Coordinates of C-alpha atoms and ligand atoms in Angstrom, one line a residue:
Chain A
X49 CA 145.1 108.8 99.2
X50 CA 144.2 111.3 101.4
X51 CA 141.9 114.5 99.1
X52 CA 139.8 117.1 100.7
X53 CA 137.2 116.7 97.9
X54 CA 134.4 119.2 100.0
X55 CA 133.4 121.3 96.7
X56 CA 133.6 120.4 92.9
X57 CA 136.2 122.9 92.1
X58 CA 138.7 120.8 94.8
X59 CA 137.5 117.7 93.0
X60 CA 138.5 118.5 89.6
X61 CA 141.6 120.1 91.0
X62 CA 142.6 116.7 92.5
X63 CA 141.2 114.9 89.2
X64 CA 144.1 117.0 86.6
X65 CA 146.6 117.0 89.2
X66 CA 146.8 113.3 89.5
X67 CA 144.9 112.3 85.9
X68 CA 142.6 110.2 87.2
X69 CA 138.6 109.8 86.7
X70 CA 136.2 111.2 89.3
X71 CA 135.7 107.8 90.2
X72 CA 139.4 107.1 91.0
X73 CA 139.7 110.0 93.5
X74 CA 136.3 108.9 95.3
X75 CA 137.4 105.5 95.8
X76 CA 141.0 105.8 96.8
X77 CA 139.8 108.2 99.4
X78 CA 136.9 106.2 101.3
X79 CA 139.8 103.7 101.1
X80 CA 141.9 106.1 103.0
X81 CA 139.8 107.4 105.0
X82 CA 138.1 104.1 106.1
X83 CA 141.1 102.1 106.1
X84 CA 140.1 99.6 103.8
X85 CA 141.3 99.0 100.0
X86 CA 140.2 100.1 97.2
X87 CA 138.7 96.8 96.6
X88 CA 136.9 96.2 99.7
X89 CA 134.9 99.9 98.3
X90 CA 134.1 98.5 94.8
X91 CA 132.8 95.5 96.5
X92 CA 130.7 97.5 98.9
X93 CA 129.7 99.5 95.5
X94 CA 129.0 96.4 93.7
X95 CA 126.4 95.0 96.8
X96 CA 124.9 98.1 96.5
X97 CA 124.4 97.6 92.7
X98 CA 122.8 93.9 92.9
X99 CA 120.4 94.9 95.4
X100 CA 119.2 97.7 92.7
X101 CA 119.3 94.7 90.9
X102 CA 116.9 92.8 93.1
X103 CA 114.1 95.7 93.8
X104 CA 114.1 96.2 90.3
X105 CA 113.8 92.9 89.3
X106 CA 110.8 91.9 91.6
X107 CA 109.0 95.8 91.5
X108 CA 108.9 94.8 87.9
X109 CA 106.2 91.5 88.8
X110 CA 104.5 92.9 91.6
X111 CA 101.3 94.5 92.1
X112 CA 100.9 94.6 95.4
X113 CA 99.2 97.5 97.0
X114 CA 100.8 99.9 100.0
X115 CA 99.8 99.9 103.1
X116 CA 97.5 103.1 102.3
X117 CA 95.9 101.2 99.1
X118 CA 97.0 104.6 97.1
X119 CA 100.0 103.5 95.2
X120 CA 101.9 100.1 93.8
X121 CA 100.4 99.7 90.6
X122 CA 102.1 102.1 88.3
X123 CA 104.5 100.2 86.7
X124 CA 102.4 97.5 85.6
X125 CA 100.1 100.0 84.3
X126 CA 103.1 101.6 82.4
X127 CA 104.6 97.9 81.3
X128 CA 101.5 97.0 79.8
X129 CA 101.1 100.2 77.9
X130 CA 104.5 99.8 76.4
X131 CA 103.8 96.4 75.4
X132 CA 100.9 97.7 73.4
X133 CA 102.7 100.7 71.9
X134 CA 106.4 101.2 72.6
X135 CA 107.7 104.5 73.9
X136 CA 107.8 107.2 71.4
X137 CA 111.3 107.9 72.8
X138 CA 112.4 104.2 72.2
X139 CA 113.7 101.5 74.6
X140 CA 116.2 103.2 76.7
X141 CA 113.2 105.5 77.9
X142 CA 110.8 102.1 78.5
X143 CA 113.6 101.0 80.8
X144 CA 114.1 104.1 83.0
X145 CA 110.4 104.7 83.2
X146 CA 109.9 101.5 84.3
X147 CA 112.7 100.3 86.6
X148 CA 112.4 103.8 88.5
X149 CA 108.5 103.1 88.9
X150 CA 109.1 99.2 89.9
X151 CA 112.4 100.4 92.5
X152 CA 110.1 103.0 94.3
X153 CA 107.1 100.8 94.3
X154 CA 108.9 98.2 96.3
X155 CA 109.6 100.9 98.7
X156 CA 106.4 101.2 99.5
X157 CA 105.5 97.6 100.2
X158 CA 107.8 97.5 102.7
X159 CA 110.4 95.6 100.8
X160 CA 113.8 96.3 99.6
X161 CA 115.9 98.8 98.2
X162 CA 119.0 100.8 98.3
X163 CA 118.5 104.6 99.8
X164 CA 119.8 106.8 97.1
X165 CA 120.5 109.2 98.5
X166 CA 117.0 108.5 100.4
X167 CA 114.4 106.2 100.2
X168 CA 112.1 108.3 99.1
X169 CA 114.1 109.4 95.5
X170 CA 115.6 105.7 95.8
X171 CA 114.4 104.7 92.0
X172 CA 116.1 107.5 90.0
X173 CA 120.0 106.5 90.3
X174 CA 119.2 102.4 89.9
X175 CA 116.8 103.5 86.8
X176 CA 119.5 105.1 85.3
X177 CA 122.8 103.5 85.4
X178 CA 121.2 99.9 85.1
X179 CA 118.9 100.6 81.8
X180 CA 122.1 102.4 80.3
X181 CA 123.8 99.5 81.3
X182 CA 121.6 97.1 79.3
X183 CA 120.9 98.8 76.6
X184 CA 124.6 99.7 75.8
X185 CA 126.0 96.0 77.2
X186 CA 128.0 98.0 80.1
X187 CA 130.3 96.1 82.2
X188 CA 130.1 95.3 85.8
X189 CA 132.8 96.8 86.2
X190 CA 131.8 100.4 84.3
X191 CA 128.4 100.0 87.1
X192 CA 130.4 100.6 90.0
X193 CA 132.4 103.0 88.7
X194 CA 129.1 105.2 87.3
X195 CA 127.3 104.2 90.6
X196 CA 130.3 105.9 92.3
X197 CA 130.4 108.6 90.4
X198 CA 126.9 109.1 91.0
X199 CA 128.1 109.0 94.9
X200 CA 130.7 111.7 94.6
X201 CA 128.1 113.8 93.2
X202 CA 126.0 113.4 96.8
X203 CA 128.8 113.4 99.1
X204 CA 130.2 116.7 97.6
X205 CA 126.3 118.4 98.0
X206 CA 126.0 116.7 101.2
X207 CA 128.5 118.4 103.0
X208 CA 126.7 121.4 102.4
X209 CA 123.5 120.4 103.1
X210 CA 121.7 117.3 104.4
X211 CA 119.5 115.5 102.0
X212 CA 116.2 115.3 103.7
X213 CA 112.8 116.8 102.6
X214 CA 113.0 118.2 105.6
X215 CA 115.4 120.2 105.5
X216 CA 115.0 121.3 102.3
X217 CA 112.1 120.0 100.1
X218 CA 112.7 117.3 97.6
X219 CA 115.1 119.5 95.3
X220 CA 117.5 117.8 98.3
X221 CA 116.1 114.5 97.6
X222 CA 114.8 113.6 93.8
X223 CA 116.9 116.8 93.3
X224 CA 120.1 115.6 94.6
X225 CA 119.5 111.7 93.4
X226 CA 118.6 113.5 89.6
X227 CA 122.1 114.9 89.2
X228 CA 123.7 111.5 90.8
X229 CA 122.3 110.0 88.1
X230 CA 123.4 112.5 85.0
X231 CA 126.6 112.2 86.6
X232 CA 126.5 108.5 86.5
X233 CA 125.0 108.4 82.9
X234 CA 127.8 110.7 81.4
X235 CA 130.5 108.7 83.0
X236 CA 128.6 105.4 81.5
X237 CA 128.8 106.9 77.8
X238 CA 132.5 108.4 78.5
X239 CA 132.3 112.0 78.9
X240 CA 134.7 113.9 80.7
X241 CA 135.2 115.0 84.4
X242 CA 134.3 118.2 83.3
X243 CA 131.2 116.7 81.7
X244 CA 130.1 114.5 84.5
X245 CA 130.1 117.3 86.9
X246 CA 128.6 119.7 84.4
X247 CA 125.8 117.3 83.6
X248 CA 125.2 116.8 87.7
X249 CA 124.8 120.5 87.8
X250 CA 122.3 121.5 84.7
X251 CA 120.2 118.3 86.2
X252 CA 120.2 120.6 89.8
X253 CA 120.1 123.8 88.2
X254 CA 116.8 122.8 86.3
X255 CA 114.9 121.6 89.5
X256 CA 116.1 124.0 92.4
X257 CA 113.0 125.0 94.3
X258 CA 111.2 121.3 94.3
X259 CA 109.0 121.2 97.7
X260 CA 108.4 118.4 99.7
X261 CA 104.7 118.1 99.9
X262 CA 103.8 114.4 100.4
X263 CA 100.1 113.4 100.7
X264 CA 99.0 112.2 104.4
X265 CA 102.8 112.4 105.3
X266 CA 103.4 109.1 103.6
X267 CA 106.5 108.7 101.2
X268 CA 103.7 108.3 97.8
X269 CA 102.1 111.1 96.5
X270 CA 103.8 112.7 94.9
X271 CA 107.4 110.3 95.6
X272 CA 106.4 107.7 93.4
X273 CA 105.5 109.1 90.1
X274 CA 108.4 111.9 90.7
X275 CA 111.3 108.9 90.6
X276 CA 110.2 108.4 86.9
X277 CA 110.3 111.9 86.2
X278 CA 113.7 113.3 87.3
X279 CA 115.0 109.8 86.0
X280 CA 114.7 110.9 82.8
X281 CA 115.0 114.9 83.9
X282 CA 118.8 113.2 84.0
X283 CA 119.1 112.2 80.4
X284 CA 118.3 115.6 79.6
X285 CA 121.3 116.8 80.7
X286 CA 123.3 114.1 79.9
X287 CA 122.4 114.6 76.1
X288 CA 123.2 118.5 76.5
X289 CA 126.4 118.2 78.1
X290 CA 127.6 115.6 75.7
X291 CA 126.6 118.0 73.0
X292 CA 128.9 120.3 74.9
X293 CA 125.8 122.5 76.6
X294 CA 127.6 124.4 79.7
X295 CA 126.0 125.2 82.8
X296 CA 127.0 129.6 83.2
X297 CA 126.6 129.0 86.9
X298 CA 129.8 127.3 88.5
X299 CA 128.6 123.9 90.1
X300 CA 129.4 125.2 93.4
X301 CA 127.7 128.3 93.0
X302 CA 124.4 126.6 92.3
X303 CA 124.7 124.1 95.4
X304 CA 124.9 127.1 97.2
X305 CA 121.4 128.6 95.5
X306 CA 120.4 125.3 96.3
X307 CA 121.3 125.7 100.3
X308 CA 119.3 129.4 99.8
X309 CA 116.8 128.3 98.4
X310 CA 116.1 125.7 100.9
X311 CA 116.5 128.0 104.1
X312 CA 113.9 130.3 102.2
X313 CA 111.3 127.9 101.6
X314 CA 108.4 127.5 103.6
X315 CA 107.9 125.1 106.6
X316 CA 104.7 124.2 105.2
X317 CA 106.7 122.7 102.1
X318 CA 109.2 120.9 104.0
X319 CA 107.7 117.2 104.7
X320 CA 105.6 118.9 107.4
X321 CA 102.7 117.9 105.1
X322 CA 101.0 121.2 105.8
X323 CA 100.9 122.8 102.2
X324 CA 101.2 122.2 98.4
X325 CA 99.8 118.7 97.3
X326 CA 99.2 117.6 101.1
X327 CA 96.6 120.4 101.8
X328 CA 94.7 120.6 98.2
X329 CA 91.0 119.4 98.7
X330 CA 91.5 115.8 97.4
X331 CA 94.9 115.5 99.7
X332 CA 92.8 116.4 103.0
X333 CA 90.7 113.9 101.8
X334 CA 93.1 111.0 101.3
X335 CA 94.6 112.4 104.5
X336 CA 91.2 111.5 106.2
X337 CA 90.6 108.1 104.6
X338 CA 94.6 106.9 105.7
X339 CA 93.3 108.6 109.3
X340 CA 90.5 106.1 109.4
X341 CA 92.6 103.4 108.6
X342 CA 94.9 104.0 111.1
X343 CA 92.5 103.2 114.0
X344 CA 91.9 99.9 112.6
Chain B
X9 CA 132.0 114.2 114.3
X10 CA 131.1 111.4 111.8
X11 CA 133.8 110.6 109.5
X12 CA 131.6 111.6 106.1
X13 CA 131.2 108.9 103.5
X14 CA 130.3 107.7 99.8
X15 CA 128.2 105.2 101.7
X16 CA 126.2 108.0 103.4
X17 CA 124.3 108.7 100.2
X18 CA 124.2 105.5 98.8
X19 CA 122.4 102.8 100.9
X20 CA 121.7 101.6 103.6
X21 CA 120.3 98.8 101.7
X22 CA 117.1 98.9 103.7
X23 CA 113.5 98.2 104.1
X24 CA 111.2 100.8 102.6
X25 CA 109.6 102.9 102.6
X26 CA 111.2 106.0 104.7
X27 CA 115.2 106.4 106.1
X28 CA 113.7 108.1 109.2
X29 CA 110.5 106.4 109.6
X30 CA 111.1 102.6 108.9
X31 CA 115.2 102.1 109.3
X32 CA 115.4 104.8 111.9
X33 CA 112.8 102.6 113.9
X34 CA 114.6 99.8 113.5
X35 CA 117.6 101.3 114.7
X36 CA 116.0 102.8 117.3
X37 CA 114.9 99.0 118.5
X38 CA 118.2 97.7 118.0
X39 CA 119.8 100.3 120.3
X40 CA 116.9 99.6 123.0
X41 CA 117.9 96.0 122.7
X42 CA 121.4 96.6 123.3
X43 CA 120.7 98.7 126.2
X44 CA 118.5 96.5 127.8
X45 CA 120.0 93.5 127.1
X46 CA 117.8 90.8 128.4
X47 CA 114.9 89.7 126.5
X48 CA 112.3 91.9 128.1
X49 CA 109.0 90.4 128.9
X50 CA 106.9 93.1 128.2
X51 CA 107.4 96.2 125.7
X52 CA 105.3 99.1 125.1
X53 CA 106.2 101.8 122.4
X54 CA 105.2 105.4 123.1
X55 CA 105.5 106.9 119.8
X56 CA 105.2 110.5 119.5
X57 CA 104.3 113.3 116.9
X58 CA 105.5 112.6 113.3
X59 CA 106.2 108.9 114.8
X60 CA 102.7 108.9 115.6
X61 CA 100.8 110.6 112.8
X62 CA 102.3 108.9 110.1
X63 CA 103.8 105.9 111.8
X64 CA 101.6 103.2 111.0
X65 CA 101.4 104.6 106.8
X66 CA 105.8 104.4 107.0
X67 CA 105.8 100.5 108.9
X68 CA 107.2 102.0 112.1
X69 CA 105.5 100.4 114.4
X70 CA 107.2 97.2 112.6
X71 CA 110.3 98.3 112.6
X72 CA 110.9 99.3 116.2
X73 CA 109.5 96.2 117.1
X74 CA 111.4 94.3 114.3
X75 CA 115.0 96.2 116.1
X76 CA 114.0 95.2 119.3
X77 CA 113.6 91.6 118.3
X78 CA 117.4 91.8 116.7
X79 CA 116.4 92.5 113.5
X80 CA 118.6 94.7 110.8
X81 CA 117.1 97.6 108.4
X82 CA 117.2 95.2 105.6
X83 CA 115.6 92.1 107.3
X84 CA 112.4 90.7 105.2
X85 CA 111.0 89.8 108.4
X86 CA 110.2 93.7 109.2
X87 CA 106.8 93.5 106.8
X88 CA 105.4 90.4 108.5
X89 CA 107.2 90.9 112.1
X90 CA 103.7 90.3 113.8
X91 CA 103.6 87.2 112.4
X92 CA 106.8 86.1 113.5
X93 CA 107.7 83.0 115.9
X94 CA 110.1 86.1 117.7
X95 CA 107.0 89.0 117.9
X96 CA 104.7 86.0 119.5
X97 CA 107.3 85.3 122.5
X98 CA 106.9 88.6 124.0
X99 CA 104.1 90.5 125.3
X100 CA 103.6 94.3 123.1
X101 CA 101.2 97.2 122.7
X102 CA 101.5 100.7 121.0
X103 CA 100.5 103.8 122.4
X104 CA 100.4 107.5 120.3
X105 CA 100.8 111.3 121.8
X106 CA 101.5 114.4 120.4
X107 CA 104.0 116.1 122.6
X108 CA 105.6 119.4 121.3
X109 CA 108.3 119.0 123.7
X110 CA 109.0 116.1 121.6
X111 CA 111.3 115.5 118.7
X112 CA 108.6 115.0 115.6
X113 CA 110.2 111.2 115.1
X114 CA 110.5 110.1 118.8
X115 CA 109.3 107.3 120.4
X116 CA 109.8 105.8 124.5
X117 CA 110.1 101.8 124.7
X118 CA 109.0 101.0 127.6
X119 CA 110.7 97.8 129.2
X120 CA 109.3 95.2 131.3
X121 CA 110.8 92.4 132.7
X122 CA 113.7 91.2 135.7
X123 CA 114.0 94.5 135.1
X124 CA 111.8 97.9 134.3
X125 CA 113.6 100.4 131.8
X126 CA 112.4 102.9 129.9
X127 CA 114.1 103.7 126.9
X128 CA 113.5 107.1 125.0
X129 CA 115.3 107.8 121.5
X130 CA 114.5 110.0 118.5
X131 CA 115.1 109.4 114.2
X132 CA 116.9 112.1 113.5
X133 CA 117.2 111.8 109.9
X134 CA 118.4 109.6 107.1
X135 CA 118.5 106.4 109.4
X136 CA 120.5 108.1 112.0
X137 CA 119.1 107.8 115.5
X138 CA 119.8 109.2 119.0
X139 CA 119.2 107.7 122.7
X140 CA 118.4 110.4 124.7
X141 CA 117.5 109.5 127.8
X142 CA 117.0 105.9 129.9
X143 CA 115.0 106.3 133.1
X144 CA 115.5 109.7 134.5
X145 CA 118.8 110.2 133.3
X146 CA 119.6 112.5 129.8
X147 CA 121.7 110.4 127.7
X148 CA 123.0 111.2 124.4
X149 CA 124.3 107.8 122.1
X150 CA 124.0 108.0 118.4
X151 CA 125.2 103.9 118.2
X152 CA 128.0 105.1 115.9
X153 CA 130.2 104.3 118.6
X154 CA 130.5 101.6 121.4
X155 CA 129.3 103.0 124.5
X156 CA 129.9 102.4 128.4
X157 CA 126.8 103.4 129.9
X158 CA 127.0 103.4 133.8
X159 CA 124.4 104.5 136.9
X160 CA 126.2 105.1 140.1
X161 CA 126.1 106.8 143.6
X162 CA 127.0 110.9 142.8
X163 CA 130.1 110.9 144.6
X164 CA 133.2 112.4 144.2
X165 CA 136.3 111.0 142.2
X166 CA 133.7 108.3 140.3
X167 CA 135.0 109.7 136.6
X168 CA 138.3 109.7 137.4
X169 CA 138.0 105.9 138.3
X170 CA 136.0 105.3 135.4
X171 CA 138.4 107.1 132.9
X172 CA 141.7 105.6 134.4
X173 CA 140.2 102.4 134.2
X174 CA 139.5 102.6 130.4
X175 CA 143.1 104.4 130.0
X176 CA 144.9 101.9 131.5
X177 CA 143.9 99.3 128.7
X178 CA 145.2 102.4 126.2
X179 CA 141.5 102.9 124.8
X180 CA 140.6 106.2 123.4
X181 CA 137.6 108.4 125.0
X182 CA 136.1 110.2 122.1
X183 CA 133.1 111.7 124.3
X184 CA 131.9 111.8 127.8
X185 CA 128.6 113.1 129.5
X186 CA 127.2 113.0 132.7
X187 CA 123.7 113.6 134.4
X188 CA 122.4 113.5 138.1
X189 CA 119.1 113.3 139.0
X190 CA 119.4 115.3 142.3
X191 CA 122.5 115.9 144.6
X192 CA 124.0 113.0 146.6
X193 CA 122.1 110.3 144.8
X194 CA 122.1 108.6 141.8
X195 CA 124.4 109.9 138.6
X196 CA 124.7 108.4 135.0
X197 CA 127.8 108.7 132.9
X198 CA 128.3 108.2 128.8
X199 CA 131.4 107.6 127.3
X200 CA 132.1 106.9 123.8
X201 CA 134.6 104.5 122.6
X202 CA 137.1 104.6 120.0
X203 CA 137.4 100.9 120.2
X204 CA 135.9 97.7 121.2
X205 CA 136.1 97.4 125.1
X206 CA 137.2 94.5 126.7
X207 CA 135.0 91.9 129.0
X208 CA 137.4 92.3 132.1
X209 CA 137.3 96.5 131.5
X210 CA 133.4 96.1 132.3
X211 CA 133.8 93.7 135.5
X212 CA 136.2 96.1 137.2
X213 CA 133.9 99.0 136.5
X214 CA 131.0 96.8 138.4
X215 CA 133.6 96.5 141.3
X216 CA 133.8 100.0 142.1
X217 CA 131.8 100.5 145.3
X218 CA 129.0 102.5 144.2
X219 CA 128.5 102.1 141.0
X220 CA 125.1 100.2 140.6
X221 CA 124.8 99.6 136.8
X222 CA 127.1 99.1 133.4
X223 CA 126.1 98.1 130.1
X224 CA 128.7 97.6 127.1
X225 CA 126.2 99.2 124.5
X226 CA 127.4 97.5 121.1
X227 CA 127.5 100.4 118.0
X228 CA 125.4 99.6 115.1
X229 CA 126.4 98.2 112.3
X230 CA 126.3 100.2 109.1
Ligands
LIG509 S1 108.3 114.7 98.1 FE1 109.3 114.7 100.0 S2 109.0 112.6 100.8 FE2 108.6 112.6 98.6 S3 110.5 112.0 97.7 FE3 110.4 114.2 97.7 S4 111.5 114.8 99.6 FE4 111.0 112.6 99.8

């Protein structure tokens, strides 16, 4: 079907008028639009999903230091502390943790993953749907549709504003892939349309203003650590929308804050690595070291 | 412009660890290869700014050498390209330059070989690339679209043979630019394709008195 789905209000305008899930609407227009079937989109959906899968799956065994020596052992660290004493929040919270840490680790050894909506925030949406999935025995089938959920959520913010650091700071990046994921998790434990998108907004709302502010320029410090925290930033709003929590701001109103508050942030805090985390006295001094290392 | 997608915010399912940085230079290498064709003998990347500083940390140096070997975003070779029976059949060096006139990702290939080229493109975000310029001549290709690139005399009446060429076999323009280096000698023209353009389309275009180069620049895949 053809829909003009370019703000959340025209979303859940086509949702009522035709009954149908958020999901329903997303797929049956890339279908349209790309002149494939509906089908040929789940399948794309479902490739997506097993390549999670994968990066999750080896992240979880590997150890293997980034290029810059700096980061890659995090989530053993954290699997080993779990196996001595379980999370206090129980094993749905083990499972995020980890799989976001083990997805964005294998980012950064060069190997695989699925950009989400970058590479850089690529462990938060994978973490989510695919720990809910195995905690709550969720089919196949209920993945692709949460995973394209989740993607409704970023093509509706990304036709207001392109998700890159760069452009503006990580609220566009962890930001954006944090509210995917609510949006994901509420479809996954069957809220409504008004729910999904009211969960992808509180998760938005609650992190507007997040800079970009990587160490030496290199997707790590603070990427890595951050893909384990907005992951769970999502359940957060997934519990308080389920509980009926309301967002006061409209969804579209706060993508637009969102668009503000990116033109009003400082240069310096846009991937430029020229402020914030980058320039404190211990970031100048990685910055050094990984200068060094260069030459080599 | 682009026709937006789901699939523009999730995947590419790619090698890590930056959309601009690692899949963007492999993009970028891919394009070069489909520009220059041949297997060149020589190669050396010119990578500037951003490209430069934080290049090496990001794997670009692998990954525009990876795309220039034919390798996709999501190829395991990209980590160990060095060591690959590929990388060792061709000659390659790096060299880095901070150039504010410069897009912060951009990077020249410089192609040696039956023939000399040089290539220069920038990573413009998200994975998305742009060739802007082979030799002296400005280009602009994003390798969302198949693309006729051709190098002729700078005559009158060369576009008009050009277009009604590619009309004739009912293909649709969607964009067409043209640059001259000075008056009277040597022009470039770009023209984006709605669809694929047939083998025969590109031999008459090399028949047109004057017209001294045409490459059939293959889009990317997704
Ligand atoms: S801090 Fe910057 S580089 Fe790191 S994930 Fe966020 S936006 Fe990407």
């Amino acid at each position: 079907m053809e829909y003009s789905i370019s703000t959340f209000e025209k979303l859940l305008q086509a949702c009522s008028s035709e009954n149908k899930k958020i999901y329903e609407i997303m797929q049956e227009k890339e279908a349209y639009d790309f002149e494939i079937s509906v089908e040929e989109v789940r399948a794309k959906i479902l490739k997506n999903i097993n390549a999670m899968k994968e990066a999750i799956v080896s992240g979880l065994t590997s150890k293997e230091m980034s290029f810059s020596g700096l980061c890659g052992d995090d989530t053993n660290k954290l699997k080993e502390k779990y196996k001595k004493s379980p999370a206090l929040f129980g094993n749905l919270f083990e499972k995020i943790t980890t799989f976001a840490l083990a997805t964005i680790e294998e980012n950064l050894r060069m190997n695989k993953i699925v950009a989400c909506p970058t590479a850089g925030s690529c462990g938060i949406v994978p973490a989510v749907i695919i720990a809910l999935a195995q905690e709550k025995d969720i089919t196949e089938e209920d993945e692709i549709n949460a995973l394209i959920t989740a993607g409704t959520i970023g093509y509706i913010i990304s036709s207001k504003i392109a998700m890159a650091g760069a452009v503006a700071g990580c609220q566009a990046e962890c930001g954006v892939a944090s509210a995917m994921s609510a949006a994901a998790a509420v479809q996954l434990l069957g809220g409504s349309n008004e729910q999904i998108i009211n969960g992808a907004t509180l998760a938005l709302k609650n992190i507007l203003g997040l800079t970009c502010d990587p160490v030496g320029g290199l997707v790590e410090i603070p990427c890595v650590k951050r893909n384990a925290f907005l992951a769970v930033h999502a359940i957060t709003a997934t519990e308080l929308v389920l509980a009926n929590v309301e967002s006061k701001i409209p969804p579209d109103e706060v993508i637009d804050a969102m668009v503000q508050t990116g033109q009003l942030m400082s240069p310096l805090l846009k991937e430029t690595s020229m402020g914030g985390l980058a320039t404190t006295k211990t970031g100048k001094a990685i910055n050094k070291c990984l200068e060094s290392k260069k030459q080599k | 412009m682009k026709q937006r997608s789901l699939f523009d915010v999730i995947s590419p399912i790619m090698i890590g660890p930056s959309s601009s940085h690692t899949a963007g230079a492999v993009r970028l290498g891919l394009m070069a290869k489909n520009i220059y064709k041949e297997k060149p003998k020589k190669v050396t990347f010119r990578l500037y700014n951003s490209f430069a500083q934080t290049g090496k940390g990001h794997g670009t140096d692998k990954g525009l050498l990876a795309g220039l070997l034919g390798f996709n975003v999501d190829s395991e070779e990209i980590k160990n390209i060095y060591n690959s029976e590929k990388a060792k059949s061709i000659k390659y060096n790096y060299e880095f330059e901070q150039n504010i006139d410069k897009h912060p990702n951009a990077v020249d290939f410089i192609l040696e070989g039956d023939i000399n080229m040089t290539i220069s493109g920038n990573s413009v975000g998200a994975g998305n690339i742009e060739i802007v310029k082979i030799d002296d001549f400005a280009t602009k290709i994003s390798g969302e679209l198949n693309t006729l690139l051709l190098f002729y005399k700078d005559k009158p009446g060369m576009i008009s043979q050009v277009s009604t060429l590619i009309q004739n076999e009912n293909i649709n323009i969607a964009s067409l630019e043209c640059d001259r280096n000075a008056r009277g000698k040597t022009a470039s023209m770009c023209i984006c394709l709605d669809s694929k353009i047939p083998e025969n389309i590109i031999e008459n275009i090399q028949n047109i008195e004057d017209v001294y180069f045409v490459r059939n620049i293959k889009k990317l895949e997704a």
